[in-house]
Short mmCIF file of C-alpha atoms in Angstrom, two decimals:
data_model
loop_
_atom_site.label_atom_id
_atom_site.label_comp_id
_atom_site.label_asym_id
_atom_site.label_seq_id
_atom_site.Cartn_x
_atom_site.Cartn_y
_atom_site.Cartn_z
CA MET A 267 20.69 -19.19 2.47
CA GLU A 268 21.98 -18.41 -1.14
CA LEU A 269 21.91 -14.79 -2.01
CA LEU A 270 20.04 -14.20 -4.82
CA GLU A 271 22.60 -12.46 -7.85
CA GLY A 272 22.35 -8.55 -7.15
CA GLU A 273 21.97 -8.98 -3.41
CA ARG A 274 24.56 -8.73 0.17
CA LEU A 275 24.34 -9.45 3.41
CA ASP A 276 24.84 -7.17 5.98
CA ASP A 277 25.38 -7.29 9.68
CA LEU A 278 22.87 -5.44 11.06
CA GLN A 279 24.99 -5.12 14.76
CA ARG A 280 22.26 -6.50 16.90
CA GLY A 281 23.21 -9.66 19.20
CA GLY A 282 23.55 -11.64 15.37
CA LEU A 283 21.03 -10.48 13.05
CA ARG A 284 21.71 -10.48 9.68
CA ILE A 285 20.18 -8.63 6.99
CA ILE A 286 19.44 -8.82 2.75
CA GLN A 287 19.73 -5.94 0.81
CA LYS A 288 19.97 -5.13 -2.85
CA ARG A 289 23.91 -4.12 -3.90
CA VAL A 290 22.08 -1.60 -6.51
CA GLY A 291 19.29 0.41 -5.60
CA PHE A 292 16.59 0.93 -2.09
CA ARG A 293 19.06 0.05 1.12
CA PHE A 294 17.48 0.88 4.43
CA GLY A 295 19.24 4.10 5.82
CA THR A 296 19.13 6.08 8.97
CA ASP A 297 16.06 7.33 8.97
CA ALA A 298 14.90 3.43 9.60
CA VAL A 299 17.01 2.95 12.67
CA LEU A 300 16.03 6.27 14.13
CA LEU A 301 12.06 5.33 13.77
CA ALA A 302 12.79 1.62 15.20
CA ASP A 303 14.39 3.40 18.17
CA PHE A 304 11.25 6.18 18.44
CA ALA A 305 8.80 3.27 17.87
CA CYS A 306 9.97 1.40 20.70
CA PRO A 307 6.94 -1.00 21.20
CA LYS A 308 6.16 -2.78 24.61
CA PRO A 309 5.98 -6.24 25.62
CA GLY A 310 3.65 -8.40 24.52
CA ASP A 311 2.44 -5.23 20.88
CA LEU A 312 1.02 -6.19 17.48
CA VAL A 313 3.09 -4.26 15.59
CA ALA A 314 2.35 -3.52 11.76
CA ASP A 315 4.83 -2.40 9.49
CA PHE A 316 3.46 -0.94 6.41
CA GLY A 317 5.43 -0.51 3.30
CA THR A 318 8.55 -2.86 5.24
CA GLY A 319 10.90 -3.29 1.83
CA THR A 320 13.80 -4.96 3.08
CA GLY A 321 11.99 -5.66 6.53
CA ILE A 322 14.13 -3.49 8.43
CA LEU A 323 11.99 -1.71 10.87
CA PRO A 324 10.66 -5.27 12.29
CA LEU A 325 14.20 -6.98 12.27
CA LEU A 326 15.31 -3.74 14.72
CA MET A 327 12.21 -3.65 16.84
CA ALA A 328 11.99 -7.35 17.37
CA ALA A 329 15.60 -7.44 18.99
CA ARG A 330 14.99 -4.23 21.11
CA GLN A 331 11.66 -6.00 22.47
CA PRO A 332 11.62 -10.38 22.31
CA ARG A 333 8.05 -10.27 23.22
CA SER A 334 6.51 -7.94 19.71
CA GLN A 335 5.07 -10.19 17.72
CA PHE A 336 5.04 -7.92 13.58
CA ASP A 337 2.70 -8.23 10.80
CA ALA A 338 5.00 -6.46 7.85
CA LEU A 339 3.55 -5.59 4.46
CA GLU A 340 5.35 -5.17 1.19
CA ILE A 341 3.61 -4.22 -2.36
CA GLN A 342 6.62 -4.92 -4.18
CA GLU A 343 7.23 -8.72 -4.30
CA ASP A 344 11.06 -9.09 -4.56
CA MET A 345 11.02 -6.80 -1.57
CA ALA A 346 8.99 -8.66 0.23
CA ASP A 347 10.13 -11.81 -0.87
CA MET A 348 13.76 -10.38 -0.10
CA ALA A 349 12.27 -9.55 4.23
CA ALA A 350 10.85 -12.59 3.85
CA ARG A 351 14.05 -14.49 3.31
CA SER A 352 15.86 -12.25 5.94
CA VAL A 353 13.53 -13.24 8.29
CA ARG A 354 13.56 -17.09 8.21
CA LEU A 355 18.04 -16.29 7.93
CA ASN A 356 17.43 -15.06 11.32
CA GLY A 357 15.02 -17.51 12.76
CA LEU A 358 12.21 -15.10 13.10
CA GLU A 359 9.45 -16.96 11.25
CA HIS A 360 7.29 -17.31 14.62
CA ARG A 361 7.36 -13.45 15.12
CA ILE A 362 7.59 -11.85 11.85
CA ARG A 363 4.96 -12.61 8.97
CA VAL A 364 5.76 -10.63 5.64
CA HIS A 365 2.63 -9.90 3.22
CA CYS A 366 3.07 -9.03 -0.07
CA ALA A 367 0.17 -6.65 0.11
CA ASP A 368 -0.78 -3.08 -0.56
CA LEU A 369 -1.49 -1.26 2.12
CA ALA A 370 -4.79 -0.30 1.72
CA MET A 371 -6.09 -4.01 1.64
CA ALA A 372 -4.16 -4.16 5.37
CA PRO A 373 -7.85 -3.85 7.37
CA GLN A 374 -9.25 -7.09 5.28
CA LEU A 375 -5.77 -8.58 5.30
CA LEU A 376 -4.85 -8.40 8.72
CA GLY A 377 -8.12 -7.83 10.46
CA ARG A 378 -9.42 -4.40 12.22
CA GLN A 379 -8.80 -2.61 15.70
CA LYS A 380 -6.58 -5.38 16.54
CA TYR A 381 -2.73 -3.62 16.55
CA ASN A 382 -1.83 -1.90 19.00
CA LEU A 383 1.61 -0.06 17.06
CA VAL A 384 1.41 0.64 13.34
CA VAL A 385 5.24 1.75 11.93
CA CYS A 386 5.51 3.31 8.72
CA ASN A 387 8.31 5.20 6.86
CA PRO A 388 6.32 6.61 3.89
CA PRO A 389 7.82 7.52 0.43
CA TYR A 390 8.97 11.33 1.34
CA GLY A 391 8.69 12.74 -2.39
CA ARG A 392 5.03 14.78 -3.49
CA VAL A 393 4.52 13.59 -7.34
CA GLY A 394 5.57 16.38 -9.44
CA THR A 395 7.83 18.15 -6.86
CA VAL A 396 10.38 16.15 -6.81
CA LEU A 397 12.37 14.28 -9.41
CA LEU A 398 11.58 10.76 -9.62
CA SER A 399 14.09 7.95 -9.49
CA GLU A 400 15.77 6.00 -11.85
CA HIS A 401 14.93 2.62 -10.68
CA PRO A 402 11.54 1.47 -10.31
CA GLY A 403 12.04 -0.07 -6.49
CA GLU A 404 13.79 3.79 -4.75
CA ARG A 405 10.70 5.03 -6.97
CA THR A 406 7.81 3.03 -5.36
CA ALA A 407 9.79 3.57 -1.75
CA ARG A 408 10.57 6.67 -2.16
CA HIS A 409 8.11 8.83 -3.88
CA GLU A 410 4.65 8.95 -3.30
CA GLY A 411 1.79 7.10 -6.13
CA ALA A 412 -1.28 5.47 -4.49
CA CYS A 413 0.69 5.22 -1.28
CA THR A 414 -0.83 9.08 0.23
CA LEU A 415 -0.45 9.98 3.77
CA GLU A 416 -4.45 9.67 3.29
CA SER A 417 -3.98 6.02 2.61
CA ILE A 418 -1.79 5.10 5.52
CA ALA A 419 -3.82 7.33 7.73
CA GLN A 420 -7.12 5.32 7.14
CA SER A 421 -5.34 1.97 7.24
CA ALA A 422 -3.62 3.20 10.65
CA ALA A 423 -6.89 4.03 11.72
CA ALA A 424 -8.76 0.98 10.71
CA LEU A 425 -6.11 -1.66 12.60
CA LEU A 426 -5.18 -0.18 15.71
CA ARG A 427 -7.11 -0.84 18.73
CA PHE A 428 -8.31 2.49 20.82
CA GLY A 429 -5.34 3.53 22.45
CA GLY A 430 -3.54 2.42 20.07
CA ARG A 431 -0.33 4.56 18.41
CA ALA A 432 0.62 4.91 15.13
CA ALA A 433 4.39 5.62 14.67
CA PHE A 434 5.82 8.16 11.34
CA ILE A 435 9.54 9.30 10.33
CA TYR A 436 8.33 12.21 7.83
CA PRO A 437 10.14 15.22 6.28
CA ALA A 438 9.75 18.48 8.67
CA PRO A 439 8.34 20.32 5.81
CA ARG A 440 5.56 18.27 5.37
CA ALA A 441 5.00 17.81 8.89
CA LEU A 442 1.29 19.86 8.96
CA GLU A 443 -0.10 17.76 5.97
CA LEU A 444 1.34 13.92 8.08
CA MET A 445 -0.73 15.92 11.26
CA ARG A 446 -3.36 16.73 9.69
CA ALA A 447 -4.19 13.59 7.63
CA LEU A 448 -3.91 11.55 11.28
CA SER A 449 -5.80 14.22 12.87
CA GLU A 450 -9.15 13.06 10.30
CA GLN A 451 -9.12 9.52 10.98
CA GLY A 452 -9.01 10.38 14.89
CA LEU A 453 -5.10 9.48 15.09
CA GLU A 454 -4.12 12.64 17.50
CA PRO A 455 -0.67 13.63 17.17
CA LYS A 456 1.01 13.40 20.49
CA ARG A 457 4.72 13.44 20.66
CA ILE A 458 6.91 14.91 18.29
CA ARG A 459 10.93 14.79 18.29
CA THR A 460 12.99 16.74 15.55
CA VAL A 461 15.69 15.46 13.70
CA HIS A 462 18.83 18.03 13.33
CA ALA A 463 22.13 16.99 11.40
CA PHE A 464 23.67 19.56 13.89
CA ALA A 465 22.70 21.56 16.70
CA GLY A 466 21.37 25.02 15.68
CA ARG A 467 20.26 24.27 12.41
CA ALA A 468 16.73 23.34 11.27
CA PRO A 469 15.45 20.26 11.38
CA LYS A 470 15.61 18.18 7.92
CA LEU A 471 13.10 15.34 9.48
CA ILE A 472 10.51 14.99 12.10
CA LEU A 473 9.39 11.67 14.05
CA LEU A 474 5.61 11.71 15.01
CA ASP A 475 3.11 9.27 16.75
CA ALA A 476 -0.11 9.58 16.68
CA VAL A 477 -2.83 7.65 19.67
CA LYS A 478 -6.32 6.73 18.15
CA GLY A 479 -9.14 8.59 20.06
CA ALA A 480 -6.73 10.84 21.96
CA GLY A 481 -7.26 14.46 22.98
CA SER A 482 -5.28 16.51 21.09
CA MET A 483 -2.19 17.64 23.33
CA LEU A 484 0.96 17.47 21.39
CA HIS A 485 4.16 16.74 23.95
CA TRP A 486 7.09 18.17 22.22
CA MET A 487 10.43 16.16 23.23
CA GLU A 488 14.16 16.85 22.95
CA PRO A 489 15.46 17.35 19.75
CA LEU A 490 17.49 14.63 18.02
CA ILE A 491 20.94 15.73 17.17
CA LEU A 492 22.92 13.51 14.43
CA SER A 493 26.80 15.17 14.73
CA GLU A 494 29.10 17.89 16.72
CA ALA A 495 30.36 20.44 15.45
CA ASP A 496 32.90 18.62 14.04
CA GLY A 497 31.24 16.24 12.08
CA THR A 498 31.51 13.30 14.68
CA PRO A 499 27.82 10.81 16.19
CA THR A 500 26.85 12.52 19.13
CA ALA A 501 25.91 10.54 22.45
CA GLU A 502 22.44 10.12 21.58
CA TRP A 503 23.07 8.90 17.67
CA LYS A 504 25.75 6.45 19.35
CA ARG A 505 22.84 5.06 21.89
CA ILE A 506 20.36 4.63 19.19
CA TYR A 507 22.85 2.57 17.33
CA GLY A 508 23.88 0.87 20.21
CA LEU A 509 27.33 2.02 20.15
CA GLU A 510 27.41 3.34 23.24
#
């Protein structure tokens, strides 16, 4: 497959999977890898990815669970095209469908109460509290605009079956905002895992999933430590990246 100007091809180290990304601009990071591991679709799950970007989450989850199907939404035309070409490059068209659409249109486009799992790596920056990225693609991916926690939770609740899960990675200081938005849509937070750069430091991120129609009981998982004191990756980091 021919790359467009300004693109590069990266090896995902997952059974030969590759992904097309921009040389300059938004590229997937550790947070996507952590979320793909945490969300962990089950065999036969129908999964929706909100704001798929380069398509990294469905690609990683498809490699982990070969019996799941994925619908990936991305509002930016160039990113959606890139994600779709990565899907074709890996021969996964029969399992991953990329849609260039606003996530607010997800219920009308994909159907209501059909999905077992929704995953989302939302924009982290609240408008008015952080400096906006100069690159338009990064600005859309990293900063809230019309893509608010409330709109994400509303669309996720519409897509999910009763008992379905919505999984997120999000800044730890904004954890309460995320949990409140989900709970207001009938998605009760069930599992939470804090993510720490080093042991003994406050978490920068959380991994959280919520279940549609569940009761209010939160299960705290073992903290995820990414680096040892000397800066080397922890055993858990290596497991997540498949480097054991």
